[in-house]
Short mmCIF file of C-alpha atoms in Angstrom, two decimals:
data_model
loop_
_atom_site.label_atom_id
_atom_site.label_comp_id
_atom_site.label_asym_id
_atom_site.label_seq_id
_atom_site.Cartn_x
_atom_site.Cartn_y
_atom_site.Cartn_z
CA MET N 1 168.65 106.74 109.08
CA ARG N 2 166.59 109.70 108.04
CA LYS N 3 164.10 108.24 105.68
CA ALA N 4 163.56 105.94 108.59
CA LEU N 5 162.75 108.47 110.95
CA GLN N 6 160.30 110.23 108.05
CA ALA N 7 158.35 107.13 107.35
CA ALA N 8 158.09 106.58 111.23
CA VAL N 9 156.57 110.47 111.06
CA VAL N 10 154.10 109.44 108.42
CA MET N 11 153.17 106.55 109.97
CA ILE N 12 151.95 107.84 112.98
CA VAL N 13 150.32 110.75 111.64
CA ALA N 14 148.30 108.33 109.37
CA ILE N 15 147.58 105.94 112.47
CA THR N 16 146.70 109.03 114.51
CA LEU N 17 144.18 110.24 111.77
CA SER N 18 142.63 106.88 110.49
CA GLY N 19 141.88 106.41 114.91
CA CYS N 20 140.03 109.97 114.42
CA SER N 21 138.08 108.38 111.49
CA TYR N 22 137.40 105.41 112.76
CA ASN N 23 135.60 106.90 116.06
CA LYS N 24 133.97 109.33 113.87
CA PHE N 25 132.68 106.26 111.59
CA THR N 26 131.53 103.93 114.72
CA THR N 27 129.81 107.50 116.13
CA GLN N 28 127.96 108.01 112.54
CA GLU N 29 127.15 104.27 112.57
CA GLU N 30 125.75 104.21 115.41
CA ALA N 31 123.17 107.75 114.72
CA ILE N 32 122.18 105.75 111.49
CA LYS N 33 120.80 102.93 113.57
CA GLY N 34 119.10 105.30 115.80
CA SER N 35 117.58 106.86 113.15
CA TRP N 36 116.29 103.67 111.68
CA GLY N 37 115.07 102.47 114.77
CA GLU N 38 112.78 105.66 114.51
CA VAL N 39 111.84 104.66 111.11
CA GLN N 40 111.05 101.16 112.34
CA ASN N 41 109.01 102.92 115.29
CA GLN N 42 106.92 104.59 112.88
CA ILE N 43 106.56 102.05 110.52
CA GLN N 44 105.07 99.53 113.39
CA ARG N 45 102.72 102.27 114.57
CA ARG N 46 101.11 102.39 111.12
CA ASN N 47 101.28 98.73 110.81
CA ASP N 48 98.81 98.92 114.12
CA LEU N 49 96.55 101.43 112.62
CA ILE N 50 95.95 99.64 109.44
CA PRO N 51 93.61 96.67 110.58
CA ASN N 52 91.42 99.04 112.40
CA LEU N 53 91.16 101.26 109.24
CA VAL N 54 90.73 98.62 107.24
CA GLU N 55 88.01 96.89 108.87
CA THR N 56 86.29 100.62 108.92
CA VAL N 57 86.32 100.65 105.46
CA LYS N 58 85.17 97.11 104.77
CA GLY N 59 81.91 97.88 106.06
CA TYR N 60 81.07 100.76 103.42
CA ALA N 61 83.28 99.17 100.61
CA SER N 62 82.74 95.30 101.07
CA HIS N 63 83.55 94.69 96.99
CA GLU N 64 87.08 96.34 97.26
CA GLU N 65 88.62 92.99 98.24
CA GLY N 66 91.61 93.70 95.98
CA VAL N 67 92.96 96.67 97.66
CA PHE N 68 92.16 94.61 101.05
CA LYS N 69 94.28 91.64 99.98
CA GLU N 70 97.19 94.14 98.82
CA ILE N 71 97.29 95.82 102.12
CA ALA N 72 97.34 92.49 104.23
CA ASP N 73 99.90 91.29 102.09
CA ALA N 74 102.47 94.57 102.24
CA ARG N 75 101.37 94.54 106.40
CA SER N 76 102.88 90.62 106.23
CA LYS N 77 105.90 91.33 104.45
CA LEU N 78 106.77 94.24 106.23
CA LEU N 79 106.38 91.78 109.41
CA ALA N 80 108.26 89.29 107.86
CA ALA N 81 111.31 92.22 106.58
CA LYS N 82 115.02 91.18 108.21
CA SER N 83 116.89 94.17 106.61
CA PRO N 84 116.51 97.95 106.00
CA ALA N 85 116.31 96.97 102.21
CA GLU N 86 113.49 94.02 102.86
CA THR N 87 111.65 97.39 105.19
CA ILE N 88 112.12 99.88 102.94
CA GLU N 89 110.70 97.87 99.94
CA ALA N 90 107.78 96.57 101.87
CA ALA N 91 107.15 99.98 103.41
CA ASN N 92 106.77 101.44 100.00
CA GLN N 93 104.55 98.75 98.81
CA GLN N 94 102.32 99.27 101.91
CA SER N 95 102.45 103.12 101.02
CA SER N 96 100.97 102.20 97.60
CA ALA N 97 98.21 100.02 98.93
CA LEU N 98 97.34 102.65 101.32
CA GLY N 99 97.32 105.06 98.62
CA ARG N 100 94.71 102.82 96.99
CA LEU N 101 92.43 102.51 99.91
CA LEU N 102 92.16 106.48 99.96
CA ALA N 103 91.00 106.34 96.45
CA VAL N 104 88.52 104.08 96.98
CA VAL N 105 87.54 106.16 100.15
CA GLU N 106 87.09 109.31 98.02
CA ASN N 107 84.19 107.71 96.28
CA TYR N 108 82.15 107.10 99.83
CA PRO N 109 80.87 110.39 101.54
CA ASN N 110 79.22 108.56 104.25
CA LEU N 111 82.42 106.74 105.24
CA LYS N 112 84.25 109.87 105.33
CA ALA N 113 81.19 111.26 107.72
CA ASN N 114 82.12 108.28 110.18
CA GLU N 115 83.86 109.47 113.44
CA GLN N 116 85.81 106.40 113.79
CA PHE N 117 86.91 106.50 110.25
CA ASN N 118 87.70 110.21 110.60
CA ARG N 119 89.52 109.45 113.98
CA LEU N 120 91.82 107.03 112.37
CA MET N 121 92.63 109.22 109.54
CA ASP N 122 93.94 111.90 111.76
CA GLU N 123 96.17 109.22 113.58
CA LEU N 124 97.31 107.88 110.25
CA SER N 125 97.99 111.32 108.40
CA GLY N 126 99.94 112.30 112.09
CA THR N 127 102.14 108.76 111.71
CA GLU N 128 102.47 109.34 108.13
CA ASN N 129 104.02 113.05 108.89
CA ARG N 130 106.17 111.13 111.58
CA LEU N 131 107.27 108.53 109.36
CA SER N 132 108.15 111.47 106.88
CA VAL N 133 110.34 112.76 109.31
CA ALA N 134 112.01 109.84 110.70
CA ARG N 135 113.07 108.77 106.87
CA MET N 136 114.41 112.28 106.71
CA ARG N 137 116.34 112.19 109.08
CA TYR N 138 118.00 108.65 108.55
CA ASN N 139 118.75 109.85 105.24
CA GLU N 140 120.55 112.99 106.72
CA LYS N 141 122.44 110.73 108.86
CA ILE N 142 123.15 108.40 105.54
CA GLN N 143 124.35 111.44 103.56
CA GLU N 144 126.78 112.58 106.45
CA TYR N 145 128.27 109.22 106.87
CA ASN N 146 128.62 108.44 103.38
CA THR N 147 130.18 111.71 102.40
CA THR N 148 132.61 111.20 105.65
CA ARG N 149 133.34 107.79 104.17
CA ARG N 150 134.17 108.61 100.67
CA ARG N 151 136.29 111.77 101.72
CA PHE N 152 140.48 111.56 102.28
CA PRO N 153 141.73 110.76 104.50
CA SER N 154 138.76 109.06 105.89
CA ASN N 155 138.08 107.11 103.12
CA VAL N 156 141.48 104.91 104.13
CA THR N 157 140.25 104.15 107.25
CA ALA N 158 136.84 103.08 105.80
CA LYS N 159 138.73 100.81 103.51
CA VAL N 160 140.75 99.53 105.97
CA PHE N 161 138.01 98.70 108.78
CA GLY N 162 135.52 97.80 106.34
CA PHE N 163 133.17 100.19 106.82
CA LYS N 164 130.40 99.94 103.64
CA GLU N 165 128.02 102.40 102.18
CA TYR N 166 124.56 102.43 103.61
CA PRO N 167 121.54 102.62 101.46
CA TYR N 168 119.25 105.98 101.32
CA TYR N 169 115.66 105.50 102.07
CA GLU N 170 113.83 105.84 98.62
CA ALA N 171 110.23 106.46 97.67
CA PRO N 172 109.17 103.92 94.86
CA ALA N 173 108.94 104.61 91.43
CA SER N 174 105.42 103.89 91.59
CA SER N 175 104.72 106.77 94.37
CA GLN N 176 104.81 109.48 91.47
CA ALA N 177 101.59 108.17 89.69
CA ALA N 178 98.20 108.65 91.49
CA PRO N 179 96.85 105.85 92.40
CA LYS N 180 94.17 104.31 90.08
CA VAL N 181 90.70 102.67 91.24
CA ASP N 182 88.39 100.95 88.86
CA PHE N 183 85.05 100.51 90.05
CA ASN N 184 83.74 98.43 86.73
CA LYS N 185 85.13 95.31 88.22
CA ARG N 186 81.59 94.63 90.28
#
């Protein structure tokens, strides 16, 4: 009888603890989704600015078709992305293509004096800063959630209810190197 009572007490404590963890997980998942929504919002804002920027640069650097094609391809992949992982990959590809575009711009001093180009660059710069903050906040929410998911006793709740690990938004390895532009392809 005593062992049965002890087992019942342990079960009640375990259920109570898992209920608290379950609620925490659902709250954290909603925070992750909200943070991801802000990342997507900033990526869309950047995506909307890119065609105007590309058209402005095309007027000065029409022979740089490869860079423009890369940007268009990255933008298409971003629009077609269905999951956070696909979106992250496409956004990283887009960032890389934009880096190459900005390297091209450095060789056109008249372009840098163009008022519309400067306005677009200011908008893009502001968007990149907002995107950076949104990615940082998203990763903070992921870290908080994944840490909770791995701690005892919430790790038991995570297993029982199937709470999976979320991926971080990581910069691609290619972002470590400066973009290279070759003007000998004319």
